Coordinates of C-alpha atoms in Angstrom, one line a residue:
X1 CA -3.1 52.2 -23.2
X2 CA -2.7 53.8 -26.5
X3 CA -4.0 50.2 -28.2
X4 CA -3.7 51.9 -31.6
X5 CA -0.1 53.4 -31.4
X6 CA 0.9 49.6 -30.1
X7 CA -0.8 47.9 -33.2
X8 CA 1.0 50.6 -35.4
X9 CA 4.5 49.3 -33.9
X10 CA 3.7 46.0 -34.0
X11 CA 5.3 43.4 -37.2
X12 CA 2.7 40.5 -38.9
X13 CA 4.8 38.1 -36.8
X14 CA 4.0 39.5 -33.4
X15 CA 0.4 40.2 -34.4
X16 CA 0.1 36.5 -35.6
X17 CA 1.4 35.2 -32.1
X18 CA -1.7 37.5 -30.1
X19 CA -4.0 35.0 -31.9
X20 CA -2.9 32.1 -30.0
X21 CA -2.4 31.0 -26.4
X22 CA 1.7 31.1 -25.2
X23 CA 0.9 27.8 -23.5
X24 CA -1.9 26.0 -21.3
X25 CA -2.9 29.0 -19.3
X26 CA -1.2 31.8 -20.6
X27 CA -2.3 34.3 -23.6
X28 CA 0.7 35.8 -25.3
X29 CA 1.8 39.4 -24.6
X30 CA 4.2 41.4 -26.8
X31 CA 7.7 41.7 -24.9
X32 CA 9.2 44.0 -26.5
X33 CA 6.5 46.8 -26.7
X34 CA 5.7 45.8 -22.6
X35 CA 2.8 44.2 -22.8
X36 CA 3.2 40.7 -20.5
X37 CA 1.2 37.7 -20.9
X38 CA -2.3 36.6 -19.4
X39 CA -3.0 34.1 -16.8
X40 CA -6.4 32.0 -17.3
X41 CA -7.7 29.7 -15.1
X42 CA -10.4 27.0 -14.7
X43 CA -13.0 27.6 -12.2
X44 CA -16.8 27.9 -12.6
X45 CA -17.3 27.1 -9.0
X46 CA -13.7 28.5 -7.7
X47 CA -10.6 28.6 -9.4
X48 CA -8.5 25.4 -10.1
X49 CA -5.0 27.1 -9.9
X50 CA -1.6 25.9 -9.8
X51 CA 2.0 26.7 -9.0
X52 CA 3.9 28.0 -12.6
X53 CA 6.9 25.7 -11.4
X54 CA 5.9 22.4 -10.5
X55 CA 1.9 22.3 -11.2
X56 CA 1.1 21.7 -7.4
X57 CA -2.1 23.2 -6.9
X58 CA -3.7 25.7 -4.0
X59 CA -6.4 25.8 -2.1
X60 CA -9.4 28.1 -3.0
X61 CA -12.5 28.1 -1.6
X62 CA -15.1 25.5 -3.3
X63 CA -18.5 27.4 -4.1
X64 CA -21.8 25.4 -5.1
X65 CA -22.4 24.1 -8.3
X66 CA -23.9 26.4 -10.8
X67 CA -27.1 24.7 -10.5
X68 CA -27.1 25.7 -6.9
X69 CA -26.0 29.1 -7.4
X70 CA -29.4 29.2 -9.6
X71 CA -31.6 28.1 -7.0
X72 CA -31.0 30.9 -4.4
X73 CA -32.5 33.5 -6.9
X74 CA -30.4 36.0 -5.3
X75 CA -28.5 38.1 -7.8
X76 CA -26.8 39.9 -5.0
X77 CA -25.6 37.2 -3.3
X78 CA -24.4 35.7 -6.7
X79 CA -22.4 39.0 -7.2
X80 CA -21.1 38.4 -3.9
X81 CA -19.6 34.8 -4.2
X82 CA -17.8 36.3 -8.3
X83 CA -16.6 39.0 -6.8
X84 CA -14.7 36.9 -3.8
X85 CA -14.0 34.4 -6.5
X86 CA -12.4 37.3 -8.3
X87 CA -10.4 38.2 -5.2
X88 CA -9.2 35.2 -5.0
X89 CA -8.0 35.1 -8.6
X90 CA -6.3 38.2 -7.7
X91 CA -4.6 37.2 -4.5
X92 CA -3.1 34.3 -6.6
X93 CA -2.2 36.3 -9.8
X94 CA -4.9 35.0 -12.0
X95 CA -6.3 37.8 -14.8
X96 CA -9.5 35.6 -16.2
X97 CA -11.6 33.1 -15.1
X98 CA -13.2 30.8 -17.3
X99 CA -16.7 30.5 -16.4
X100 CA -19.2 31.0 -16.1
X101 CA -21.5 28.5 -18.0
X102 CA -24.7 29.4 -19.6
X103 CA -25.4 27.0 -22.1
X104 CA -29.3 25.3 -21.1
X105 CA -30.5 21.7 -19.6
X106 CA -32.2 19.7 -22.8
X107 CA -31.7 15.9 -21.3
X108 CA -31.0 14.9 -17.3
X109 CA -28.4 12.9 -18.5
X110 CA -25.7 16.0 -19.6
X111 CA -22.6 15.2 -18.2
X112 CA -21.9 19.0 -17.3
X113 CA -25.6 20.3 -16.0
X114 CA -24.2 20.6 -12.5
X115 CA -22.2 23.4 -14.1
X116 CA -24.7 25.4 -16.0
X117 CA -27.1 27.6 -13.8
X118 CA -30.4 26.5 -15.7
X119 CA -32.7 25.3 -18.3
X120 CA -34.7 28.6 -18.3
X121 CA -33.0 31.0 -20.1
X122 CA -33.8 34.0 -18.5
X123 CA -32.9 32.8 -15.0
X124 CA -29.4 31.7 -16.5
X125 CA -28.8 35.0 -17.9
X126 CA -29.8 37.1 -14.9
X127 CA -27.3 34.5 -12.6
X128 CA -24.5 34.9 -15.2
X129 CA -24.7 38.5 -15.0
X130 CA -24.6 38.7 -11.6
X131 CA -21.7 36.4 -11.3
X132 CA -19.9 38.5 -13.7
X133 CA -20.5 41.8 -12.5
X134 CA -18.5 40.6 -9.2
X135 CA -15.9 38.9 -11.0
X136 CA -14.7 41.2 -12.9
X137 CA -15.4 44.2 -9.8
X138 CA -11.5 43.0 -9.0
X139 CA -10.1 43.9 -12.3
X140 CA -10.4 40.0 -13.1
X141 CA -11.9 38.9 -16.5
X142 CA -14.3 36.4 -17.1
X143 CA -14.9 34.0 -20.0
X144 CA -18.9 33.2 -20.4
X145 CA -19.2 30.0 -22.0
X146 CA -19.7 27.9 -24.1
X147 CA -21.3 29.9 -27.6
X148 CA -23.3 28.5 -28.3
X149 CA -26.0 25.3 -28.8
X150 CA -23.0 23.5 -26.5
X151 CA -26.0 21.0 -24.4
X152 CA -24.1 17.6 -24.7
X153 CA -20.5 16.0 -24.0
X154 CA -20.8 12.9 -26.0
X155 CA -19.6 13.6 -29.0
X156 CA -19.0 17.0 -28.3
X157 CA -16.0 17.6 -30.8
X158 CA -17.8 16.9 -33.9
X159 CA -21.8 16.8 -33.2
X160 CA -24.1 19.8 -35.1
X161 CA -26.6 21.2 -33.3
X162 CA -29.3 21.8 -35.5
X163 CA -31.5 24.7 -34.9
X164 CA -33.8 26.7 -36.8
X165 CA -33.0 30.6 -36.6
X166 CA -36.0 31.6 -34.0
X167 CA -35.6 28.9 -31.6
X168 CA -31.5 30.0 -31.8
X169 CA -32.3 33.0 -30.3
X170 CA -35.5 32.7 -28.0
X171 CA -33.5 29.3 -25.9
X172 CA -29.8 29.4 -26.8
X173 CA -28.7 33.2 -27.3
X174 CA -30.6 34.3 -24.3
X175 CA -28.9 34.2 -21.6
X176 CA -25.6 35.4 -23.4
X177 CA -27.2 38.4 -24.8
X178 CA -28.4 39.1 -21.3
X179 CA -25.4 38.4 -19.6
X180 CA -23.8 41.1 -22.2
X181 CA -25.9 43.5 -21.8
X182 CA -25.9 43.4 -18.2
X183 CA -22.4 42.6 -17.4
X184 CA -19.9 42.5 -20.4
X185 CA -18.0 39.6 -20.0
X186 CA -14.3 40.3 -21.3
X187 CA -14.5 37.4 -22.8
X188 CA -16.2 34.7 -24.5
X189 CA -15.2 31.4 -25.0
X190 CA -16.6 29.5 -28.8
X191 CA -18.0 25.6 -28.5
X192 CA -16.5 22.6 -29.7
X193 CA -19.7 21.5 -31.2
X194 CA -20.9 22.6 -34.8
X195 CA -24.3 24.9 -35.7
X196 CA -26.0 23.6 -38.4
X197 CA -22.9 22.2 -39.8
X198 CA -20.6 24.9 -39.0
X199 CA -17.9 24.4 -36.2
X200 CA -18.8 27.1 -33.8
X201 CA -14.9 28.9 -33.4
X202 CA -15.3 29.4 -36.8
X203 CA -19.1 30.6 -37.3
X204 CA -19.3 33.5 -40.0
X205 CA -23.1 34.0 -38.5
X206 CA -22.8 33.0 -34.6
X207 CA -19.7 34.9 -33.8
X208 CA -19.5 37.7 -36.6
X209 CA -23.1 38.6 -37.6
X210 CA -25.1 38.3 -34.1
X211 CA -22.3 38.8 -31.3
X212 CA -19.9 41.2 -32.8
X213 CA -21.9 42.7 -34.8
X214 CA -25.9 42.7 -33.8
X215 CA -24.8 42.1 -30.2
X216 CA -22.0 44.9 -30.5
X217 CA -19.3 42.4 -28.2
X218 CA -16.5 44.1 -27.7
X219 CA -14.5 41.5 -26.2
X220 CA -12.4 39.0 -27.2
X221 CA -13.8 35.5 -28.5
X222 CA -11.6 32.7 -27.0
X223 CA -11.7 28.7 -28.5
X224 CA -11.8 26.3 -26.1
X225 CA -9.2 24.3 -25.7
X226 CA -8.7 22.1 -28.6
X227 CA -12.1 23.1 -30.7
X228 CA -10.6 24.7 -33.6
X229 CA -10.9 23.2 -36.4
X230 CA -9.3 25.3 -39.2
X231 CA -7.4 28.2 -38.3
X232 CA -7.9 30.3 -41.4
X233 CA -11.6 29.8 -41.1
X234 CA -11.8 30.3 -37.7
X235 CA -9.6 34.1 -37.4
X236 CA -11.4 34.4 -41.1
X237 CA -14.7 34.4 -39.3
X238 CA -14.3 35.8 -35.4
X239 CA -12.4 33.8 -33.5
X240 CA -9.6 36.3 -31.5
X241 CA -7.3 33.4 -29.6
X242 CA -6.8 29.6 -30.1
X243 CA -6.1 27.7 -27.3
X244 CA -4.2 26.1 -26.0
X245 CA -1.1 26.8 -26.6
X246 CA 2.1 26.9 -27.4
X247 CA 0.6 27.9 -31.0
X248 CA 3.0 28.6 -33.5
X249 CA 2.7 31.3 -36.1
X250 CA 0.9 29.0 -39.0
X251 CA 2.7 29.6 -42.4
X252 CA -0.6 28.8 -44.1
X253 CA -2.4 31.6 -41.6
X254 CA 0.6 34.1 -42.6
X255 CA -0.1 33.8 -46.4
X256 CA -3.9 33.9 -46.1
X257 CA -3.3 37.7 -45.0
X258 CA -0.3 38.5 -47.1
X259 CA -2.6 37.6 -49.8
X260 CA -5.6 39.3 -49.0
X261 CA -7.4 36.0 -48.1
X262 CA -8.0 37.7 -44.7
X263 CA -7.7 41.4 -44.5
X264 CA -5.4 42.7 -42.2
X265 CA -8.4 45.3 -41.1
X266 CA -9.4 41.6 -39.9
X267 CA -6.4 40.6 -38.1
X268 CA -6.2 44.3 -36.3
X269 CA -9.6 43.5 -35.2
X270 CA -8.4 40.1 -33.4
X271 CA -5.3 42.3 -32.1
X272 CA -7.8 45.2 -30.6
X273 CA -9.8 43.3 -28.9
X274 CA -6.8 41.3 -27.1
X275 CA -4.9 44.5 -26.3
X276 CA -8.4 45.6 -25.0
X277 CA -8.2 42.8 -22.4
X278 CA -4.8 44.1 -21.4
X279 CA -6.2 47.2 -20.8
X280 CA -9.3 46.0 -18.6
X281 CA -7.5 43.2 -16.2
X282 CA -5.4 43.9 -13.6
X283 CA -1.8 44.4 -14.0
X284 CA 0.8 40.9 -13.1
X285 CA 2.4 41.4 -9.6
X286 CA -0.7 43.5 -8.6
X287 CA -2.3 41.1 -6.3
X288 CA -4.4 41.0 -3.1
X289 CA -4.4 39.6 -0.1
X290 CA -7.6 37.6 0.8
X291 CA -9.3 35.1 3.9
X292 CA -10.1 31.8 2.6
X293 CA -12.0 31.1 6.7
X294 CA -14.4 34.5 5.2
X295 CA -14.5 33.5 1.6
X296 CA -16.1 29.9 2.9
X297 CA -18.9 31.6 5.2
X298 CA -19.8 33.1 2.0
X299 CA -20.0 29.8 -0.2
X300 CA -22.0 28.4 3.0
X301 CA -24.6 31.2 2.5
X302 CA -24.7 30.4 -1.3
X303 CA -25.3 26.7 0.2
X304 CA -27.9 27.8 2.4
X305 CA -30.3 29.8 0.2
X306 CA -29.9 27.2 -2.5
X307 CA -31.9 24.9 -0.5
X308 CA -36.0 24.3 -1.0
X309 CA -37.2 23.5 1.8
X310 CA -40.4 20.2 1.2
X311 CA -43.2 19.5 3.4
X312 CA -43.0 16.4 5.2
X313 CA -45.1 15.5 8.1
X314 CA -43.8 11.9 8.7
X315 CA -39.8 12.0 9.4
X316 CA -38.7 15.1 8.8
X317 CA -37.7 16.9 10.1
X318 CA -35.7 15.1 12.4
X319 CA -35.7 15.9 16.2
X320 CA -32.2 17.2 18.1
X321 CA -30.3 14.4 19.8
X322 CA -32.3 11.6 17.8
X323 CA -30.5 7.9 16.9
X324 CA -30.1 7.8 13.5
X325 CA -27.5 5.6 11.4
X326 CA -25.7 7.5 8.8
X327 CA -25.0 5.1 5.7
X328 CA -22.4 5.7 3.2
X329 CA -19.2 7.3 2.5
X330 CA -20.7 10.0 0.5
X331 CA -21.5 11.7 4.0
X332 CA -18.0 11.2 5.0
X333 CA -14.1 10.8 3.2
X334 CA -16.2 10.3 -0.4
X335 CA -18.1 13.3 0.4
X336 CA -19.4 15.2 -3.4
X337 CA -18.7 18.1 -3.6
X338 CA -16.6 18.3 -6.9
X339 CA -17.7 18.2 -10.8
X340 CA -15.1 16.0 -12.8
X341 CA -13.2 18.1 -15.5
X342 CA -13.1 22.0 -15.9
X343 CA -14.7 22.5 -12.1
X344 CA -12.5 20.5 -10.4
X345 CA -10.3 22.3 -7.8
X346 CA -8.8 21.6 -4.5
X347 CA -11.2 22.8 -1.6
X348 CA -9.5 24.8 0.8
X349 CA -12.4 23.4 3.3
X350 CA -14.8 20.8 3.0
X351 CA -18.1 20.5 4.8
X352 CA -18.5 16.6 5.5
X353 CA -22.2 15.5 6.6
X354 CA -20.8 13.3 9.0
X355 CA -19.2 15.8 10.8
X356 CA -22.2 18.1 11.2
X357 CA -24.7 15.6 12.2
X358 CA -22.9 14.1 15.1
X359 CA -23.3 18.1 16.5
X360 CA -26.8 17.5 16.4
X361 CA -27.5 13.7 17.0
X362 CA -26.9 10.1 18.1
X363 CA -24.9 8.8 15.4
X364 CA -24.0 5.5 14.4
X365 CA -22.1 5.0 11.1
X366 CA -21.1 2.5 8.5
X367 CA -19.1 3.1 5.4
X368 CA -21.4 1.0 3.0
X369 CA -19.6 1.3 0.1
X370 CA -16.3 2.1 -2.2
X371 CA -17.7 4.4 -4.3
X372 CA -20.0 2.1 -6.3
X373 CA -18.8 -0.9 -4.6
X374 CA -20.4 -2.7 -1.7
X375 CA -19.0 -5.6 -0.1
X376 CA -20.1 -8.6 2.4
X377 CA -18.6 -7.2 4.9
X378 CA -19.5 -3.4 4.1
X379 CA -23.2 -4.3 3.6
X380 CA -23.5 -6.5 7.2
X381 CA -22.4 -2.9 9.1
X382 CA -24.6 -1.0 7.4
X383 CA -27.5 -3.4 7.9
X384 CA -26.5 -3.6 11.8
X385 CA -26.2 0.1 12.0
X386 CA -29.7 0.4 10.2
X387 CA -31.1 -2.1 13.1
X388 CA -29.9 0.0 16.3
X389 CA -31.0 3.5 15.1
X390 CA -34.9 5.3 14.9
X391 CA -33.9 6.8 11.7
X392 CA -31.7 6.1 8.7
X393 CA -29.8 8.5 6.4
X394 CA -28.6 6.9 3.2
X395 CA -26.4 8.8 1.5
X396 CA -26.3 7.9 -2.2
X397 CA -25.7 9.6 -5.5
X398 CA -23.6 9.9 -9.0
X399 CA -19.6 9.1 -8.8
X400 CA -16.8 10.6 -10.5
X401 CA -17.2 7.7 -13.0
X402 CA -20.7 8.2 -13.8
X403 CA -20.7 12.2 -14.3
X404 CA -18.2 14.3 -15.4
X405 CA -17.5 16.9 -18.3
X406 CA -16.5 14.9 -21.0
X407 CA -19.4 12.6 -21.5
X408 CA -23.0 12.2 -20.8
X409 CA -24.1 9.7 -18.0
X410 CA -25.9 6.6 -19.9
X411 CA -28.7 6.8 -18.0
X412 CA -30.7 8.7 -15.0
X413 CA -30.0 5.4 -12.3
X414 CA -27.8 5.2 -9.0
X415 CA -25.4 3.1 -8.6
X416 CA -26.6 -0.9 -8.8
X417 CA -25.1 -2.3 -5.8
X418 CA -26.3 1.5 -3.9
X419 CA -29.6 0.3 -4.1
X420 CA -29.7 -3.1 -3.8
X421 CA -27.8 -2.5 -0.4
X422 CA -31.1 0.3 -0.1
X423 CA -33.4 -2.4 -0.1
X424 CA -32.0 -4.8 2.1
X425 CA -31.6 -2.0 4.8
X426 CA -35.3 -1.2 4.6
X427 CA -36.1 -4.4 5.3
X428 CA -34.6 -3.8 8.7
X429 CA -35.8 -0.2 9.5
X430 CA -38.3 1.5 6.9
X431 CA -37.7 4.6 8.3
X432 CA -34.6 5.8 6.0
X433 CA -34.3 9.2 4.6
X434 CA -32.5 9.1 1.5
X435 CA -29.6 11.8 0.3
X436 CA -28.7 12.1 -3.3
X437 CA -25.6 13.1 -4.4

């Protein structure tokens, strides 16, 4: 692609539209000169993709949370599980993923820290390369996320994270600059939040001075959806596409560089470095066939190695063919295995505890609950199924309600009526091994 021959050929107009998204989860392309459109797609943990015609959405295979992906400490195996999330982007004609997350873990209580790999820095940026590096092996972009000082939900369109220069850089930059220099993610995608007062899609010194131009990023700098605040500012000062669209050519954007407000050296720079994405990702129509049976044996050794194993000389671990009572419907049709917001996707499998534990025991089980609800009736069948089993596995956790992006939970507690049922049970068999979720 001769990116500047196209640029040359291309009017203000045209060049205007490239700065904005042609809808939800499309970037524009230019038409007339052949360049088509991008498809983006959700998906830190597998991509959350759709139908164009009537939204219905398709399976994909459901990875761990970033968290777990963390825990295995297994570069290679993290390269393995991007690069057949990439496939799968390609088999259903998706040219960027937006993930991964890097941003760190400052309080328990962040409603997204299932989806960030961890609050060490180093480790995140490691994991994040990795990730990448398989990703985009398929010709399939990613978008690393969220630059930067992004640690909270509530309040997450207007709150400044205030942070002096050194601590910036040492915490928050890490893990980005690692992940850059070790994978190149295609693209990046610029925080709701403000830095020290200044929203960050339109940060002179986040986006302009340390990743374009310390950092040397040659990619393209993507909003979030919905966290630009002014669009002069923000294409004044780094940011290469608003989204989402449909955006609109801005009359006050057009004037800003008819008068020199923003150089059009400026604007070509925006346009460059979204051509330059054309150029990397693979072409529409080119896609791949891929086995979503495979792609799940995968995600089960991601599951596997993220597991650290405890000592416990007491109950576990349990022996083959033993009673237990399995307690809750977070082992069965409430199983979690799903963030609420951007990593939500439909699983094209589902691993339900209940399922895999009668292959290996005496089972006896009892709903317990409605998600947080437990009822007379609910609580009497879990109680009886507690009295006729050697051991008890109460399954327990967060709900959809109580942690999701969007908002932080209000505090580190289960569920009320979880453990008041929790209680009651061990009054009629102490031995209980308890499963958080």
């Amino acid at each position: 692609m001769d990116i500047k021959k196209i640029i040359s050929e291309m009017t203000l107009e045209e060049k205007l539209l490239m700065l904005g998204g042609q809808d939800g989860w499309h970037f524009y392309g230019v038409e007339r000169l052949g360049i088509p459109a991008i498809r983006v797609c959700d998906g830190p943990h597998g991509i959350r993709v759709h139908t164009d015609q009537n939204e219905v959405y398709l399976p994909a295979t459901n990875f761990p949370t970033a968290s777990a992906m963390a825990s295995t400490f297994n570069p290679q195996l993290i390269h393995l599980a991007g690069k057949t999330i990439g496939e799968e982007c390609r088999h259903y004609g998706v040219q960027v993923l937006l993930g991964p997350g890097v941003n760190g873990k400052r309080s328990p209580l962040a409603g997204r820290n299932f989806e960030y790999y961890s609050e060490d820095p180093y480790l995140s940026g490691k994991i994040a390369a990795a990730f990448i590096n398989g990703v985009q092996s398929n010709k399939v972009g990613t978008s690393l996320k969220h630059y930067i000082a992004n640690e909270q939900e509530t309040s997450r369109l207007f709150i400044s994270s205030k942070v002096d220069e050194r601590t910036l850089r040492e915490i928050y930059l890490t893990p980005f600059q690692m992940a850059i220099e070790e994978a190149n993610p295609w693209t990046i995608m610029g925080s709701y939040n403000r830095i020290n007062g200044v929203y960050g899609c339109e940060n002179d010194h986040t986006l302009n001075t340390i990743l374009k131009g310390q950092l040397k990023y040659d990619g393209l700098v993507v909003s979030d959806w919905g966290a630009v605040n002014d669009k002069v500012e923000s294409h004044k000062y780094g940011l290469d596409i608003q989204m989402p669209g449909p955006v609109d050519i801005d009359e006050r954007l057009k004037q800003a560089v008819l008068n020199g407000e923003i150089p059009m050296a400026v604007i070509d720079d925006h346009v460059t470095r979204c051509l330059r994405l054309h150029e990397r990702v693979f072409k529409p129509g080119d896609t791949v066939d891929t086995d979503l049976d495979k792609n799940h044996e995968t995600a089960q050794k991601v599951a596997a190695e993220s597991i650290v194993l405890l000592k416990n000389e007491k109950i576990l671990p349990l022996k083959k063919n033993t009673k237990i009572a399995v307690i809750g419907r977070f082992a069965d049709d409430q199983v979690r295995y799903n963030g609420g917001g951007s990593s939500w996707m439909l699983a094209h499998k589902i691993e339900r505890p209940l399922e895999a534990l009668k292959a290996k025991a005496k089972v006896i089980y009892a709903s317990a609950y409605d998600q947080e609800k437990v009822t007379k009736k609910t609580e009497t069948e879990a109680l009886a199924a507690a009295a006729k089993a050697k051991t008890v596995l109460f399954f327990t956790g967060t709900t959809a309600s109580m942690e999701s992006e969007g908002f932080d939970r209000s505090s580190i507690d289960l569920p009320k009526q979880h453990i008041a049922l929790l209680k009651k049970i061990h009054k009629v068999n102490p031995n209980i091994v308890v499963i958080l979720n």
